[in-house]
CSV table of C-alpha atoms in Angstrom, one decimal:
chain,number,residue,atom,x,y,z
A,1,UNK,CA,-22.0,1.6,35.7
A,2,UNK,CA,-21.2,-1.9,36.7
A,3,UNK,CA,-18.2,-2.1,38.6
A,4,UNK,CA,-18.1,-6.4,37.5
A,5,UNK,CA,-17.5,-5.3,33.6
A,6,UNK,CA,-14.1,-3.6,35.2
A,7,UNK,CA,-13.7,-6.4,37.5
A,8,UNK,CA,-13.7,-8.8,34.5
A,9,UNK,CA,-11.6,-6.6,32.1
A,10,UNK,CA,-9.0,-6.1,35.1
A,11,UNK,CA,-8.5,-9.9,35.5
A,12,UNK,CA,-8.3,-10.2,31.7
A,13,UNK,CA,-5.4,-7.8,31.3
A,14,UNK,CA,-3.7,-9.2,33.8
A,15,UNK,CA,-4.1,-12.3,31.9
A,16,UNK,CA,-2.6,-10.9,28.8
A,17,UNK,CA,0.1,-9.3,30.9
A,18,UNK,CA,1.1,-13.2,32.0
A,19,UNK,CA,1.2,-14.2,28.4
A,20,UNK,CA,2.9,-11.4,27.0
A,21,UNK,CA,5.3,-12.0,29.9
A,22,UNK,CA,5.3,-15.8,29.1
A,23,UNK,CA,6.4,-14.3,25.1
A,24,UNK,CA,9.3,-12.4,26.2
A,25,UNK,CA,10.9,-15.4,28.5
A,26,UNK,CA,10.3,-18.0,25.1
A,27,UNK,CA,12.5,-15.5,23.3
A,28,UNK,CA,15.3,-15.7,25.3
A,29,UNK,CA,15.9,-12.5,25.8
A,30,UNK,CA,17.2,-11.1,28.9
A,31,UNK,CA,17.1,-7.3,28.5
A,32,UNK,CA,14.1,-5.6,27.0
A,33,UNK,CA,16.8,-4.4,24.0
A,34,UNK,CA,17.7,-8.2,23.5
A,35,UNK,CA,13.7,-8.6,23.3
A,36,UNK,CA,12.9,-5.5,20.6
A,37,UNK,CA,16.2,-7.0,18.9
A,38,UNK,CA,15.4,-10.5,18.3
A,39,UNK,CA,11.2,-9.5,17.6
A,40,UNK,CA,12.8,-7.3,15.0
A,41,UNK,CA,15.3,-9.8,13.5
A,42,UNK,CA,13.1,-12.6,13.4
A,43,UNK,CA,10.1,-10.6,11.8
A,44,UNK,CA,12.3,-11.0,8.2
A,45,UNK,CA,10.6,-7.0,7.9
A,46,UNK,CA,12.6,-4.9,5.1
A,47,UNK,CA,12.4,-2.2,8.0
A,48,UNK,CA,14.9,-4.7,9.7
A,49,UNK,CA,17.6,-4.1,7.0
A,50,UNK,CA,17.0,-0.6,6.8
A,51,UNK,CA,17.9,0.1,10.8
A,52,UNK,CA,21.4,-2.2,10.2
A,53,UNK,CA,22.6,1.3,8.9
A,54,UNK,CA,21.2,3.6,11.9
A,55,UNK,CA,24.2,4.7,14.0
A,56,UNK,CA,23.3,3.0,17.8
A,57,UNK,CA,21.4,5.5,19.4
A,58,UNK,CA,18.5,5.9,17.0
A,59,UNK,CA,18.9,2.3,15.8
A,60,UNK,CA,17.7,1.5,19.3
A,61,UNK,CA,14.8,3.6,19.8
A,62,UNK,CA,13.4,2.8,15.7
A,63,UNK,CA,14.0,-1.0,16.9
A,64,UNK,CA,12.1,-0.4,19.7
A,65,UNK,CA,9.2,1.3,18.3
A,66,UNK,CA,8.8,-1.2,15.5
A,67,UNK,CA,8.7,-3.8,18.6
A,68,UNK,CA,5.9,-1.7,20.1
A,69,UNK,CA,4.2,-1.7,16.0
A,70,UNK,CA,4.8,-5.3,15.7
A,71,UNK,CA,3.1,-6.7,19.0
A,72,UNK,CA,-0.1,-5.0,18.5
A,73,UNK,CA,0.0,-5.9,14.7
A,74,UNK,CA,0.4,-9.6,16.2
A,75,UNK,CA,-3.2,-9.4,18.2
A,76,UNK,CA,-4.8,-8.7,15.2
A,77,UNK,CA,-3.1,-11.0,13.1
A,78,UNK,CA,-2.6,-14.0,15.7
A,79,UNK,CA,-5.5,-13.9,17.9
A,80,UNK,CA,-8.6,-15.9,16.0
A,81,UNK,CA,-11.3,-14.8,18.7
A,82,UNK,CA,-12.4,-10.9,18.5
A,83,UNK,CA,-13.6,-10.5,21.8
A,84,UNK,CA,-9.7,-11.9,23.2
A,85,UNK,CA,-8.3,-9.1,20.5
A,86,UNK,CA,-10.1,-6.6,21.5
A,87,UNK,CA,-9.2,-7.8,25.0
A,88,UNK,CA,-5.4,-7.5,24.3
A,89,UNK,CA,-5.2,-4.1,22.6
A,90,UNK,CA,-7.4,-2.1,25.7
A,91,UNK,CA,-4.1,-4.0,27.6
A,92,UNK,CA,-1.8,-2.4,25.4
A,93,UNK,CA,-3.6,1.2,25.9
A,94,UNK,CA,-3.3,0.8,29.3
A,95,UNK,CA,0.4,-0.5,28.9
A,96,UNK,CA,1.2,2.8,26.6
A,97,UNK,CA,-0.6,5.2,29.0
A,98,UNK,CA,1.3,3.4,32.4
A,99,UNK,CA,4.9,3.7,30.4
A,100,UNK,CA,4.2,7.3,29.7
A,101,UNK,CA,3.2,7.7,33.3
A,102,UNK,CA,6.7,6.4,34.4
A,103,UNK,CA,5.8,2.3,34.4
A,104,UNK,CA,5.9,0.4,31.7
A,105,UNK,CA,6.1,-3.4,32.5
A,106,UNK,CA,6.1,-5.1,29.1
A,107,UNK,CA,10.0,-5.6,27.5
A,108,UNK,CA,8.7,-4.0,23.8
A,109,UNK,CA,7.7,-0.5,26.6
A,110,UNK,CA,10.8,-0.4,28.9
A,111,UNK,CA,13.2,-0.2,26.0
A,112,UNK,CA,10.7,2.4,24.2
A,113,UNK,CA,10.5,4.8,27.2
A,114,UNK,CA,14.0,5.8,26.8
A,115,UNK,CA,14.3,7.2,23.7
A,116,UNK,CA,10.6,9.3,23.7
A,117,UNK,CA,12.1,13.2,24.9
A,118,UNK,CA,15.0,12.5,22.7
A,119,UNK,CA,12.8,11.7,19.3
A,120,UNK,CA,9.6,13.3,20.7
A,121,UNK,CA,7.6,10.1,20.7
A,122,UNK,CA,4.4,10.6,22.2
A,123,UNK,CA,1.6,8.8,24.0
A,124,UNK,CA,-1.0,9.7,20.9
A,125,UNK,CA,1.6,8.2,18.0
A,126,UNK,CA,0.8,4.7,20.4
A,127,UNK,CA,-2.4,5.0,20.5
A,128,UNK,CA,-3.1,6.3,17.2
A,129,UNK,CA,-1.6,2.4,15.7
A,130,UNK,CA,-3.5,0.6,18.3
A,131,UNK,CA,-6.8,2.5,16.8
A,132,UNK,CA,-5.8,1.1,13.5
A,133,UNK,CA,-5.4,-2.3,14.6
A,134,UNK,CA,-8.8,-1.9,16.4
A,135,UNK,CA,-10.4,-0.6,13.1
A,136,UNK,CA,-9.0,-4.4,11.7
A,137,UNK,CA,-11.0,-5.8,14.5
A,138,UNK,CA,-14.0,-3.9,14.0
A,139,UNK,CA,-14.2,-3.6,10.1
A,140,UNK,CA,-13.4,-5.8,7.2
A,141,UNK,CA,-14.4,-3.4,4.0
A,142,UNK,CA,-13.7,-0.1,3.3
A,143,UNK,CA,-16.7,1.6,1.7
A,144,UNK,CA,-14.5,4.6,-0.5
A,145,UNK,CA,-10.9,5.4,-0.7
A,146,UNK,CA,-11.2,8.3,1.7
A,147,UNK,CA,-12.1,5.2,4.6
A,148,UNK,CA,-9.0,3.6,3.3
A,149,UNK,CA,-6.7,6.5,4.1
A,150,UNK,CA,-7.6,6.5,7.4
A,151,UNK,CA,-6.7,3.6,8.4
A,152,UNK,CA,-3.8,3.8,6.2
A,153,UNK,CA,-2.8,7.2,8.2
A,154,UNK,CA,-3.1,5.3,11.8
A,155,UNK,CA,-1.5,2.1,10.7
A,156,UNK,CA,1.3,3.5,8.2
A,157,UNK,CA,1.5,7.6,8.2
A,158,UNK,CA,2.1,7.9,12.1
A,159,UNK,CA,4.5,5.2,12.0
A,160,UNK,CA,6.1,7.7,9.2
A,161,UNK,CA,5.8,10.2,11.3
A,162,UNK,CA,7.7,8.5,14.5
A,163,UNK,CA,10.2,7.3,11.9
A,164,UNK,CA,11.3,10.5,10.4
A,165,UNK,CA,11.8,12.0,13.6
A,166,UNK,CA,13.8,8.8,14.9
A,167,UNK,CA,15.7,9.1,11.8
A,168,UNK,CA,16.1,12.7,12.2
A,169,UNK,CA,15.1,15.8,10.6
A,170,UNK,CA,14.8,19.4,10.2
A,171,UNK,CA,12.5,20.2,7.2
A,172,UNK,CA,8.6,20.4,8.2
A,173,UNK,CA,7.9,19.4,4.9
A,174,UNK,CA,9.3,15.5,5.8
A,175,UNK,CA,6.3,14.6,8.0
A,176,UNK,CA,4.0,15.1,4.8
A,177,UNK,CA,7.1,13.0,3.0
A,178,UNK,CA,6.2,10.5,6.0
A,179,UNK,CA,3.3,10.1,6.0
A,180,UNK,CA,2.9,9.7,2.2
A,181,UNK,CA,5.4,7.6,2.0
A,182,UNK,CA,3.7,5.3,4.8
A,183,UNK,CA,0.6,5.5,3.1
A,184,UNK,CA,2.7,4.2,-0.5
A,185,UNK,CA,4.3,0.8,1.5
A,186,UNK,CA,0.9,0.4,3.3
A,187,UNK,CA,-1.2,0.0,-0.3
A,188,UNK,CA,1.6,-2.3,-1.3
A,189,UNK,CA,1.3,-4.4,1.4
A,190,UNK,CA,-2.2,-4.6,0.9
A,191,UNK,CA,-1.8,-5.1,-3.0
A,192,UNK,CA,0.6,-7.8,-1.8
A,193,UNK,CA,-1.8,-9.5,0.6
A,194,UNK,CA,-5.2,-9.6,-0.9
A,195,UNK,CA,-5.0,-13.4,-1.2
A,196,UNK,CA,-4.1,-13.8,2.9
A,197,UNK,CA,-6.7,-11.0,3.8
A,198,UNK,CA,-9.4,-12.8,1.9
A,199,UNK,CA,-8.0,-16.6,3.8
A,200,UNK,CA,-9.1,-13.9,7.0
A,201,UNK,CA,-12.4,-12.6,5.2
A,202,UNK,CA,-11.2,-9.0,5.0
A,203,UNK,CA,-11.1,-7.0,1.8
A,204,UNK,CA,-9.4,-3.6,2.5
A,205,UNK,CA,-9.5,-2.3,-1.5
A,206,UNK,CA,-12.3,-0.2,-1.7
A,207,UNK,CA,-16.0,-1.3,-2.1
A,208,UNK,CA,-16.6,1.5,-4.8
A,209,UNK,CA,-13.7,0.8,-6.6
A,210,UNK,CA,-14.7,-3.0,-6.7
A,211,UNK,CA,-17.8,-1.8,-8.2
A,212,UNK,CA,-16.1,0.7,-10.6
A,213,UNK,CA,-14.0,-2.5,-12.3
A,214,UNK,CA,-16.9,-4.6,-11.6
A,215,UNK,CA,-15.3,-7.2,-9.8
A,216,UNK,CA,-17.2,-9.0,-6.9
A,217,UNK,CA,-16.2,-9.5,-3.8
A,218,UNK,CA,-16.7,-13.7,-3.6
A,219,UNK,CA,-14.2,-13.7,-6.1
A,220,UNK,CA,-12.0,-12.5,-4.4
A,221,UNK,CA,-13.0,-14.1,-1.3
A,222,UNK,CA,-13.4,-17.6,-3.1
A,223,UNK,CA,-9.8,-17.1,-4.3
A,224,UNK,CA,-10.1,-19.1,-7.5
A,225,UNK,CA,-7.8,-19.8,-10.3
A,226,UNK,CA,-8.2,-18.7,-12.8
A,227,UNK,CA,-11.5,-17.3,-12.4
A,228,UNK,CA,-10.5,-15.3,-9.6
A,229,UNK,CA,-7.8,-13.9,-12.1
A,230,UNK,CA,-10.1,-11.9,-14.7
A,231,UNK,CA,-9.2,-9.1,-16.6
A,232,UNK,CA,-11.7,-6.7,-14.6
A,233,UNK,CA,-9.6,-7.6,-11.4
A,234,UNK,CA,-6.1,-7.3,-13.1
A,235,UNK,CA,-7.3,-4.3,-14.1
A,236,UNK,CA,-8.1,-3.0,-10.6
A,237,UNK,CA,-4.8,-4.3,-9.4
A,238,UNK,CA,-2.7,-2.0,-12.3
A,239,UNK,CA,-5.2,1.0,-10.9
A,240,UNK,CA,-4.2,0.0,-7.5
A,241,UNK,CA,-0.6,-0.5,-8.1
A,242,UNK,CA,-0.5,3.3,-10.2
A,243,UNK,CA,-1.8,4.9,-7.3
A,244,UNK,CA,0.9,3.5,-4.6
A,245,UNK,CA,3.4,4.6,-7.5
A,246,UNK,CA,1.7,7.7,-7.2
A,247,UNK,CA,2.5,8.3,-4.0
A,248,UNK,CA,6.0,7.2,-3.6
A,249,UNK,CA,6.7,9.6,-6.3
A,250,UNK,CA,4.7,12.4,-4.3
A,251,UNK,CA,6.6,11.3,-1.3
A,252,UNK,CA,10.3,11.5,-2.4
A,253,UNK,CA,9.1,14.8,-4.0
A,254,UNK,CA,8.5,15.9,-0.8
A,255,UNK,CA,11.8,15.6,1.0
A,256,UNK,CA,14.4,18.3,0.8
A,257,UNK,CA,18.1,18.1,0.1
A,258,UNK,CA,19.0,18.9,3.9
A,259,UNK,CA,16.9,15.9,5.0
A,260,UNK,CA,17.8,13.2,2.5
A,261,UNK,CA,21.0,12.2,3.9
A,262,UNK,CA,19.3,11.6,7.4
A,263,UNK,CA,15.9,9.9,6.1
A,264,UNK,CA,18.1,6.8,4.1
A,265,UNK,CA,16.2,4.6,6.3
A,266,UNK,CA,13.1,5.4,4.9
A,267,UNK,CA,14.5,5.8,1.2
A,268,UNK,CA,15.4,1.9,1.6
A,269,UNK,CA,12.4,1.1,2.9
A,270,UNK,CA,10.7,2.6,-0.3
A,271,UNK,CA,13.4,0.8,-2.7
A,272,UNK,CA,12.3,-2.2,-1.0
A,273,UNK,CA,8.5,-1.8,-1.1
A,274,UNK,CA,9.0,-0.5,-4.7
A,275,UNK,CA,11.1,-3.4,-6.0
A,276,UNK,CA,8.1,-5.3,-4.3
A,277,UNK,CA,5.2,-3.3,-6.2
A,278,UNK,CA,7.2,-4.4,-9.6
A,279,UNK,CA,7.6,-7.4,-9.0
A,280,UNK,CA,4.2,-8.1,-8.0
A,281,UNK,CA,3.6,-6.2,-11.3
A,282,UNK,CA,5.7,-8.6,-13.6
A,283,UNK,CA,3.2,-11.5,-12.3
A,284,UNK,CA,0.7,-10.1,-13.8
A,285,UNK,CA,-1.0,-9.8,-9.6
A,286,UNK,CA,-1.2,-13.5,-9.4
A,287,UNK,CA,-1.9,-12.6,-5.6
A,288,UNK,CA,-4.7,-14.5,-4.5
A,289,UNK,CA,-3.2,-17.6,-4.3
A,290,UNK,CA,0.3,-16.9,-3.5
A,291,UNK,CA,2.4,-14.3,-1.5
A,292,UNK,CA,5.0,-12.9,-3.7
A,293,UNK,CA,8.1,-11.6,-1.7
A,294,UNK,CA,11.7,-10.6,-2.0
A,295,UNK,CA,14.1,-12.6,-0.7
A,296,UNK,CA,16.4,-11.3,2.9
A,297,UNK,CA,19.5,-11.1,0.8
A,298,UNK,CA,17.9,-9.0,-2.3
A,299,UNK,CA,16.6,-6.7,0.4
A,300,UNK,CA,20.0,-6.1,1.9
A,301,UNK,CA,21.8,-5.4,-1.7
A,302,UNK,CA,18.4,-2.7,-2.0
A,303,UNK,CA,19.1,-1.3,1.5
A,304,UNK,CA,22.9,-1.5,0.2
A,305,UNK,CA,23.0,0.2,-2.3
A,306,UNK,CA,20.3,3.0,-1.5
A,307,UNK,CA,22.8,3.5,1.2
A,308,UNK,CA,25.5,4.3,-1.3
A,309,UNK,CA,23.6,6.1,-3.8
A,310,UNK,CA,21.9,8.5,-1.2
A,311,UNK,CA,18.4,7.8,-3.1
């Protein structure tokens, strides 16, 4: 083996470390917990208004993960050239393993570390997101639903998974609540974005299920209206939008009475997704040329007043 491929790959992590460095000072923040706070805050995430209600401790580790979730989300989503993606997430498996190994250098890692004994956080939950953002880097259709769930599971079920446990809980039955309910808010979000996935020329509903409602994939891709807005794809939309109702039924099913009070969080989380889904519902999926979206104060009264109801 070459010893100039690790040479080159050396020099560009150390590259991304600069810039990620260069990211934390722009923020402003002067702590790594000022960092995760303010990437948090100024995401606009419904996760955001579900930790206001975490007491301290496990509000700081959940902010911290979602940091951690939201910077390798970013390379996908920010970075135009593959190869400088792909580039940036090997960084951020070496980053994960170093932190675990006692040295994490990047803001979104040091205020991560502290929290992983106490909410069992471990090296493979990392990992197991970064291999979802690489399967966005490698992949842009999903040939069944089975291929789906996978990369629903890396990208949304282990971060259900880390959740719970940040969140706290007892019942083995909650990481299968997790993970289905990760699984329900990831279809949404991609019910949601089909309009801003296709601007990126990904497609992630299924190919055989595009075929089943015959709907074809320029459409889609072309994002006209309101051609692009034909009854075959409303109709895969509503079977789309049944099956994440589906699961966040299956999901709440799943989560026992000694749980409930501690896993709030993620009951919020699913009013707010939920409220989404209908809403997205009531216009009829007019989603291709428009991204429809609750407004920060509607998801505070949701996150309110699951809080109070316990549900």
């Amino acid at each position: 083996m070459s010893t100039n491929t690790d040479k080159t790959a050396d020099k560009a992590s150390d590259k991304t470390a600069d810039r990620n460095g260069e990211k934390a000072s722009a923020a402003g923040a002067s702590t790594p917990e000022q960092y995760v706070q303010q990437k948090a805050a100024a995401s606009g995430s419904s996760f955001y208004y579900a930790f206001l209600f975490l007491p301290p401790p496990r509000r700081a580790a959940i902010t911290a993960f979602y940091a951690f979730c939201r910077e390798v989300d970013d390379v996908v989503d920010e970075v135009s050239d593959p190869g400088v993606a792909a580039t940036k997430l090997a960084w951020w498996r070496k980053e994960a393993m170093s932190a675990f190994n006692g040295q994490p250098s990047h803001p979104a890692m040091k205020a991560l570390m502290p929290h992983v004994k106490d909410y069992d956080i471990r090296v493979e939950h990392l990992m197991a997101v970064i291999d979802g953002c690489q399967m966005d880097l490698e992949q842009t259709r999903y040939l069944d639903y089975p291929g789906l769930q996978r990369y629903c599971h890396l990208v949304a079920g282990v971060v259900g998974e880390v959740a719970s446990g940040i969140f706290g809980r007892t019942d083995p039955k909650t990481i299968a609540y997790a993970h289905k309910l990760g699984q329900a808010m990831q279809l949404t979000n991609i019910i949601r974005d089909v309009g801003d996935d296709a601007r990126r020329g990904r497609i992630y509903l299924p190919v055989s299920e595009l075929q089943q409602f015959d709907v074809k994939a320029h459409e889609i891709l072309k994002r006209d209206a309101p051609w692009g807005y034909s009854d075959r794809f409303t109709a895969l939309m509503k079977f789309q939008a049944q099956r994440a109702h589906a699961l966040y039924d299956e999901a709440v099913a799943l989560l026992s009475d000694t749980d409930r009070k501690a896993q709030k969080p993620g009951l919020m989380m699913a009013n707010i997704y939920r409220t989404l889904l209908r809403e997205i519902e009531a216009e009829n999926f007019q989603v291709l040329h428009q991204r429809i979206a609750l407004t920060p104060l509607r998801k505070l009264w949701i996150a309110m007043k699951t809080n109070w109801r316990g549900r």
